[in-house]
Tab-separated table of C-alpha atoms in Angstrom:
chain	number	residue	atom	x	y	z
A	1	MET	CA	0.169	-7.830	29.694
A	2	GLU	CA	0.405	-4.267	29.462
A	3	LEU	CA	2.097	-2.224	26.743
A	4	MET	CA	5.262	-1.044	27.976
A	5	ILE	CA	6.933	1.930	25.048
A	6	PRO	CA	10.790	2.663	26.993
A	7	SER	CA	11.247	6.028	28.643
A	8	ALA	CA	7.746	6.993	25.510
A	9	ALA	CA	8.076	10.942	27.090
A	10	ASP	CA	11.277	10.758	27.287
A	11	SER	CA	12.897	9.089	24.265
A	12	PHE	CA	10.233	10.143	21.965
A	13	LEU	CA	8.896	13.749	22.379
A	14	GLN	CA	11.888	15.579	24.045
A	15	ASP	CA	12.248	19.079	24.272
A	16	GLU	CA	14.481	21.738	21.006
A	17	SER	CA	17.225	21.375	23.648
A	18	SER	CA	17.724	17.394	24.014
A	19	TYR	CA	16.114	16.062	20.928
A	20	ASP	CA	18.159	13.117	18.692
A	21	LYS	CA	16.464	11.682	15.848
A	22	GLY	CA	18.930	8.626	16.420
A	23	GLU	CA	18.434	7.985	19.268
A	24	ALA	CA	14.279	8.397	19.553
A	25	VAL	CA	14.262	6.568	16.366
A	26	LYS	CA	16.269	3.858	17.963
A	27	ALA	CA	14.054	3.652	20.999
A	28	PHE	CA	10.971	3.518	18.904
A	29	ASP	CA	12.304	0.843	16.994
A	30	GLU	CA	13.395	-1.360	19.827
A	31	THR	CA	9.472	-1.600	20.986
A	32	LYS	CA	8.910	-3.734	18.096
A	33	ALA	CA	5.329	-2.540	18.864
A	34	GLY	CA	5.175	-0.003	15.116
A	35	VAL	CA	2.763	2.660	15.559
A	36	LYS	CA	0.012	0.813	16.864
A	37	GLY	CA	1.800	0.372	20.037
A	38	LEU	CA	2.065	4.004	20.072
A	39	VAL	CA	-1.489	4.764	20.318
A	40	ASP	CA	-2.070	0.895	22.585
A	41	SER	CA	0.175	3.587	24.886
A	42	GLY	CA	-1.825	5.926	24.730
A	43	VAL	CA	0.075	9.039	23.315
A	44	THR	CA	-1.610	12.114	22.767
A	45	LYS	CA	1.244	13.387	20.587
A	46	ILE	CA	2.998	11.929	18.036
A	47	PRO	CA	7.054	11.660	18.487
A	48	ARG	CA	8.985	14.240	16.381
A	49	PHE	CA	10.112	11.988	13.352
A	50	PHE	CA	6.548	11.140	12.113
A	51	ILE	CA	6.069	15.447	11.889
A	52	HIS	CA	6.100	16.519	7.965
A	53	PRO	CA	6.114	19.601	6.547
A	54	PRO	CA	2.813	21.188	6.238
A	55	GLU	CA	3.194	21.675	2.228
A	56	ASP	CA	3.375	18.307	2.149
A	57	VAL	CA	0.756	17.026	4.846
A	58	GLN	CA	-1.683	19.501	2.853
A	59	LYS	CA	-5.166	17.890	2.179
A	60	SER	CA	-6.764	17.170	-1.127
A	61	SER	CA	-7.021	20.546	-3.422
A	62	PRO	CA	-10.609	21.842	-3.010
A	63	GLU	CA	-10.260	22.502	-6.311
A	64	SER	CA	-10.377	18.686	-7.450
A	65	SER	CA	-14.010	18.215	-6.308
A	66	HIS	CA	-14.669	21.595	-8.487
A	67	LEU	CA	-13.035	20.054	-11.153
A	68	GLY	CA	-14.569	17.255	-11.523
A	69	LEU	CA	-11.743	15.473	-11.633
A	70	GLN	CA	-12.255	11.608	-10.628
A	71	VAL	CA	-9.595	8.196	-11.295
A	72	PRO	CA	-11.552	6.004	-14.290
A	73	VAL	CA	-13.423	2.961	-12.821
A	74	ILE	CA	-13.217	0.077	-15.210
A	75	ASN	CA	-15.959	-2.392	-15.575
A	76	PHE	CA	-14.107	-5.736	-16.121
A	77	GLU	CA	-16.793	-8.048	-16.513
A	78	HIS	CA	-16.802	-9.534	-19.735
A	79	CYS	CA	-13.342	-8.375	-21.048
A	80	GLU	CA	-12.382	-12.072	-21.652
A	81	SER	CA	-15.317	-11.798	-24.586
A	82	TYR	CA	-17.213	-9.250	-26.214
A	83	ARG	CA	-16.205	-6.568	-24.265
A	84	ARG	CA	-12.091	-6.687	-24.499
A	85	SER	CA	-11.796	-3.949	-26.876
A	86	GLU	CA	-13.565	-1.455	-24.759
A	87	VAL	CA	-12.255	-2.852	-21.984
A	88	VAL	CA	-8.510	-2.934	-23.620
A	89	ASN	CA	-9.562	1.234	-24.390
A	90	GLU	CA	-10.292	2.049	-21.654
A	91	ILE	CA	-7.429	0.850	-19.753
A	92	ARG	CA	-5.186	2.228	-22.202
A	93	LYS	CA	-6.845	5.815	-21.709
A	94	ALA	CA	-6.493	5.505	-18.029
A	95	SER	CA	-2.955	4.469	-18.006
A	96	GLU	CA	-2.268	7.205	-20.356
A	97	ILE	CA	-3.235	10.051	-18.580
A	98	TRP	CA	-4.208	8.943	-14.713
A	99	GLY	CA	-1.673	6.389	-14.436
A	100	PHE	CA	-4.341	4.707	-11.930
A	101	PHE	CA	-7.317	3.117	-12.120
A	102	GLN	CA	-10.181	1.312	-10.266
A	103	MET	CA	-11.514	-2.433	-11.145
A	104	VAL	CA	-14.787	-3.364	-10.541
A	105	GLY	CA	-16.585	-6.449	-12.471
A	106	HIS	CA	-13.456	-8.413	-11.491
A	107	GLY	CA	-14.745	-12.061	-10.513
A	108	ILE	CA	-12.868	-12.251	-7.396
A	109	PRO	CA	-15.963	-13.500	-4.779
A	110	ALA	CA	-16.311	-9.925	-2.776
A	111	SER	CA	-15.811	-12.804	0.615
A	112	VAL	CA	-12.414	-13.125	-0.588
A	113	LEU	CA	-12.058	-9.381	-0.730
A	114	ASP	CA	-13.385	-8.515	2.841
A	115	ASP	CA	-11.651	-11.993	4.625
A	116	MET	CA	-8.025	-9.892	3.740
A	117	LEU	CA	-9.034	-6.994	5.064
A	118	ALA	CA	-10.316	-8.882	7.839
A	119	GLY	CA	-7.419	-11.052	8.127
A	120	VAL	CA	-5.040	-7.811	7.854
A	121	ARG	CA	-6.467	-6.307	11.112
A	122	ARG	CA	-6.645	-9.629	12.597
A	123	PHE	CA	-3.142	-10.010	12.414
A	124	HIS	CA	-1.834	-5.889	13.749
A	125	GLU	CA	-4.378	-5.844	16.135
A	126	GLN	CA	-3.750	-9.034	17.884
A	127	HIS	CA	-0.701	-9.504	20.713
A	128	ARG	CA	2.586	-7.292	20.470
A	129	ASP	CA	4.035	-10.509	21.419
A	130	VAL	CA	2.768	-13.021	18.537
A	131	LYS	CA	3.236	-9.914	16.378
A	132	MET	CA	7.203	-9.375	17.304
A	133	GLU	CA	7.453	-13.447	16.091
A	134	PHE	CA	8.071	-11.942	12.465
A	135	TYR	CA	9.208	-8.356	13.332
A	136	SER	CA	12.376	-8.052	11.454
A	137	ARG	CA	14.954	-5.564	9.236
A	138	ASP	CA	15.828	-8.182	7.094
A	139	ARG	CA	14.779	-7.110	3.710
A	140	LYS	CA	15.261	-11.510	2.683
A	141	GLN	CA	13.108	-12.587	5.641
A	142	PRO	CA	9.872	-13.627	2.946
A	143	VAL	CA	7.510	-12.379	5.798
A	144	ARG	CA	8.472	-10.172	7.949
A	145	PHE	CA	6.464	-7.041	10.161
A	146	PHE	CA	8.147	-3.919	10.705
A	147	CYS	CA	7.475	0.080	10.998
A	148	ASN	CA	8.752	1.901	8.006
A	149	GLY	CA	11.501	-0.481	5.712
A	150	ASP	CA	13.792	2.627	5.557
A	151	LEU	CA	13.094	3.897	9.383
A	152	LEU	CA	16.478	3.755	10.956
A	153	VAL	CA	18.260	4.992	7.762
A	154	ASN	CA	16.044	7.371	6.072
A	155	ARG	CA	16.218	11.078	7.114
A	156	ALA	CA	13.301	11.683	6.356
A	157	PRO	CA	9.916	11.796	8.095
A	158	ALA	CA	8.694	8.509	8.398
A	159	ASN	CA	5.068	6.997	7.694
A	160	TRP	CA	1.978	6.760	10.696
A	161	ARG	CA	1.346	2.746	9.698
A	162	ASP	CA	2.782	-0.432	10.191
A	163	THR	CA	3.479	-3.581	7.753
A	164	ILE	CA	3.645	-6.972	7.402
A	165	ALA	CA	4.814	-7.920	3.924
A	166	PHE	CA	5.624	-11.350	1.941
A	167	ASP	CA	7.673	-12.038	-0.737
A	168	PHE	CA	6.251	-14.216	-3.474
A	169	GLN	CA	7.890	-16.176	-6.792
A	170	ASP	CA	5.309	-16.437	-9.269
A	171	GLY	CA	2.932	-16.793	-6.192
A	172	LYS	CA	5.540	-20.011	-4.720
A	173	LEU	CA	5.883	-19.568	-0.401
A	174	ASP	CA	5.178	-22.002	1.860
A	175	PRO	CA	2.109	-21.346	3.665
A	176	GLU	CA	3.846	-22.207	6.483
A	177	LEU	CA	5.220	-19.208	7.167
A	178	PHE	CA	2.477	-16.977	7.254
A	179	PRO	CA	0.591	-15.715	10.412
A	180	GLU	CA	-1.568	-18.455	12.243
A	181	THR	CA	-4.180	-15.036	11.773
A	182	PHE	CA	-4.698	-15.502	8.911
A	183	ARG	CA	-3.103	-17.990	6.964
A	184	GLU	CA	-5.993	-19.257	4.694
A	185	GLU	CA	-6.638	-15.361	3.849
A	186	VAL	CA	-3.172	-14.748	2.559
A	187	SER	CA	-3.515	-17.907	0.479
A	188	GLN	CA	-6.650	-17.560	-1.013
A	189	TYR	CA	-5.649	-13.773	-1.659
A	190	ILE	CA	-3.195	-14.703	-3.089
A	191	ARG	CA	-4.364	-17.305	-5.950
A	192	HIS	CA	-7.325	-15.040	-7.074
A	193	MET	CA	-4.033	-12.220	-7.056
A	194	ILE	CA	-1.721	-14.377	-9.662
A	195	GLN	CA	-4.707	-14.879	-11.524
A	196	MET	CA	-6.187	-10.835	-11.947
A	197	LYS	CA	-1.790	-10.785	-13.614
A	198	LYS	CA	-2.360	-12.887	-15.952
A	199	THR	CA	-5.274	-11.506	-17.053
A	200	LEU	CA	-4.179	-7.471	-16.249
A	201	SER	CA	-0.834	-8.555	-18.368
A	202	GLU	CA	-2.482	-9.824	-21.360
A	203	LEU	CA	-5.508	-6.724	-21.022
A	204	ILE	CA	-2.026	-4.168	-20.757
A	205	SER	CA	-0.156	-5.608	-23.392
A	206	GLU	CA	-3.101	-5.609	-25.993
A	207	ALA	CA	-3.422	-1.525	-24.950
A	208	LEU	CA	0.144	-0.748	-25.723
A	209	GLY	CA	-0.562	-2.227	-28.834
A	210	LEU	CA	0.955	-5.393	-28.535
A	211	PRO	CA	0.139	-9.173	-28.435
A	212	SER	CA	-1.144	-10.316	-25.515
A	213	ASP	CA	1.359	-12.484	-23.886
A	214	TYR	CA	4.050	-9.230	-24.542
A	215	LEU	CA	4.539	-8.695	-20.656
A	216	SER	CA	4.829	-12.134	-19.989
A	217	SER	CA	7.695	-12.888	-22.696
A	218	ILE	CA	9.971	-10.265	-21.536
A	219	GLU	CA	9.926	-12.036	-17.661
A	220	CYS	CA	8.628	-8.725	-15.986
A	221	MET	CA	5.718	-9.557	-13.272
A	222	GLU	CA	7.480	-13.382	-11.820
A	223	THR	CA	7.769	-11.487	-8.520
A	224	GLU	CA	4.987	-10.778	-6.172
A	225	SER	CA	5.766	-8.400	-2.667
A	226	LEU	CA	2.326	-8.891	-0.422
A	227	VAL	CA	2.622	-5.239	1.997
A	228	CYS	CA	-0.314	-4.716	4.447
A	229	HIS	CA	-0.528	-1.685	5.815
A	230	TYR	CA	-2.653	-1.130	8.794
A	231	TYR	CA	-2.263	2.935	9.379
A	232	PRO	CA	-4.035	3.405	13.140
A	233	ALA	CA	-5.806	6.481	13.662
A	234	CYS	CA	-3.802	9.088	14.753
A	235	PRO	CA	-4.100	11.961	17.521
A	236	GLU	CA	-2.533	15.055	15.428
A	237	PRO	CA	-3.993	13.725	11.550
A	238	ASP	CA	-3.201	16.902	10.465
A	239	LEU	CA	1.051	16.748	10.985
A	240	THR	CA	1.643	13.091	9.421
A	241	LEU	CA	1.586	10.909	6.698
A	242	GLY	CA	0.293	7.270	6.135
A	243	ALA	CA	2.510	7.197	3.230
A	244	THR	CA	4.656	10.127	1.708
A	245	LYS	CA	3.873	11.355	-2.374
A	246	HIS	CA	5.583	8.553	-4.594
A	247	ARG	CA	5.737	6.438	-6.811
A	248	ASP	CA	6.418	2.516	-7.394
A	249	PRO	CA	8.992	1.729	-8.752
A	250	SER	CA	7.580	-1.245	-9.338
A	251	LEU	CA	5.937	-2.839	-12.721
A	252	MET	CA	2.713	-2.015	-11.633
A	253	THR	CA	0.431	-2.397	-8.019
A	254	ILE	CA	-2.654	-3.903	-6.939
A	255	LEU	CA	-4.305	-2.285	-3.740
A	256	LEU	CA	-7.468	-3.334	-2.022
A	257	GLN	CA	-8.473	-0.568	0.304
A	258	ASP	CA	-10.921	-0.773	2.596
A	259	ASN	CA	-13.483	2.124	3.444
A	260	MET	CA	-11.726	3.901	4.712
A	261	GLY	CA	-9.736	5.237	2.257
A	262	GLY	CA	-7.291	7.676	2.498
A	263	LEU	CA	-5.850	7.523	-1.286
A	264	GLN	CA	-4.969	10.400	-3.124
A	265	VAL	CA	-3.429	10.538	-6.796
A	266	ARG	CA	-1.817	13.208	-8.368
A	267	ASN	CA	-3.280	15.146	-11.495
A	268	GLN	CA	-1.122	17.831	-12.685
A	269	THR	CA	-1.443	19.890	-9.657
A	270	GLN	CA	-4.215	18.886	-8.238
A	271	TRP	CA	-4.267	15.701	-5.388
A	272	VAL	CA	-7.571	13.730	-6.188
A	273	ASP	CA	-9.225	11.244	-3.825
A	274	VAL	CA	-9.107	7.949	-4.867
A	275	PRO	CA	-12.913	7.118	-2.311
A	276	PRO	CA	-13.399	3.311	-1.946
A	277	LEU	CA	-16.058	1.441	-4.016
A	278	GLN	CA	-17.151	-2.135	-2.816
A	279	GLY	CA	-15.884	-5.156	-3.882
A	280	ALA	CA	-12.924	-2.528	-6.725
A	281	LEU	CA	-8.933	-3.381	-6.171
A	282	VAL	CA	-7.294	0.012	-7.247
A	283	VAL	CA	-4.491	-0.752	-10.360
A	284	ASN	CA	-1.506	1.771	-10.728
A	285	ILE	CA	1.216	2.363	-13.278
A	286	GLY	CA	4.896	1.458	-11.548
A	287	ASP	CA	8.667	3.525	-13.066
A	288	PHE	CA	9.242	0.332	-14.783
A	289	MET	CA	5.932	-0.293	-16.708
A	290	GLN	CA	6.816	3.832	-17.371
A	291	LEU	CA	9.990	2.514	-18.545
A	292	ILE	CA	9.392	-0.585	-20.612
A	293	THR	CA	6.363	1.665	-22.983
A	294	ASN	CA	8.894	4.458	-23.253
A	295	ASP	CA	6.646	6.960	-21.386
A	296	LYS	CA	3.440	5.819	-22.674
A	297	PHE	CA	1.467	4.780	-20.043
A	298	LYS	CA	2.097	7.087	-16.471
A	299	SER	CA	3.787	6.536	-12.707
A	300	VAL	CA	2.225	9.243	-11.024
A	301	GLU	CA	2.959	10.289	-7.552
A	302	HIS	CA	0.322	9.153	-5.116
A	303	ARG	CA	0.221	9.182	-1.147
A	304	VAL	CA	-1.445	7.962	1.985
A	305	LEU	CA	-3.729	10.280	4.798
A	306	VAL	CA	-4.040	9.105	8.142
A	307	GLY	CA	-7.571	9.297	10.422
A	308	GLN	CA	-8.653	10.219	13.043
A	309	GLU	CA	-11.488	8.390	13.913
A	310	GLY	CA	-10.630	6.129	15.938
A	311	ILE	CA	-10.892	3.531	13.571
A	312	PRO	CA	-7.874	2.616	11.245
A	313	ASN	CA	-7.052	2.125	7.301
A	314	ILE	CA	-6.293	-0.880	6.046
A	315	GLY	CA	-4.705	-1.414	2.742
A	316	SER	CA	-3.265	-3.979	1.360
A	317	MET	CA	-0.745	-4.098	-2.102
A	318	LEU	CA	0.723	-6.119	-4.690
A	319	PHE	CA	3.593	-5.038	-6.172
A	320	LEU	CA	4.222	-6.910	-9.643
A	321	SER	CA	8.304	-6.539	-10.587
A	322	LYS	CA	10.912	-8.274	-12.811
A	323	ARG	CA	12.887	-11.013	-10.874
A	324	SER	CA	16.014	-9.614	-9.257
A	325	LYS	CA	19.224	-11.600	-11.002
């Protein structure tokens, strides 16, 4: 069945005299097809509500590469034994200076990570009628598909991405609620992430100079939100963003990115690329971590660029937070 987006030219690409953002956003949301639906319909210009100010979309700072700025890469191999103090020290430095680091040698099989990315792609690229079963703006839904969670209320420009999100409590969520297209992949991935959460909790506690059970003892990592973004190739990538600059409000985020990249981190006045590394996971400090460490560990701005090459970007983020009372 051919994808039909109601009055795309009229609703999304109105001229100056007739443009009504509220109407355009509402018409787009009612398709329940997301950004992928726009791309599939053949748009060559993006709707105005996706257009960001030029100063926000400016690409990498040229000086960053000349200065050799790079998000730290930490090898977690043998972090449970003789390299523990070395890894703890590297985490401390990265968290104080960058608020970001890449993990390699973490022990999660490459097949688990590759299968997860393939599953996210498979979900977002299946027929929209199947995805629509999960489309919801109700944050109480444990599994939901949407485009920009605050699209209908946020006055800021929208991000060029679609999302499926899963809300867990200590890794617990009925797999029967997961989309069939990647049910096993999500189940397998979250099992490994729960173990990684435990490892990071202990190492970061020690990096703060505290007992290894400190973060678990204050119960600030019981809720896991797995957010799987899909950033379609964009016909006008210089006008929009996959994620506008922001800080994560959570304690910590663990990101799995595909080989297309797009993630950038703010380091003082520079935007620095976080190049994809095969088998790596990216960790960033959130606002809550900065709060409970009295600003010792930094939550920093980051964003995601979109591409034009015809291949979408994919990212899977696990946000670790304190359980809401």
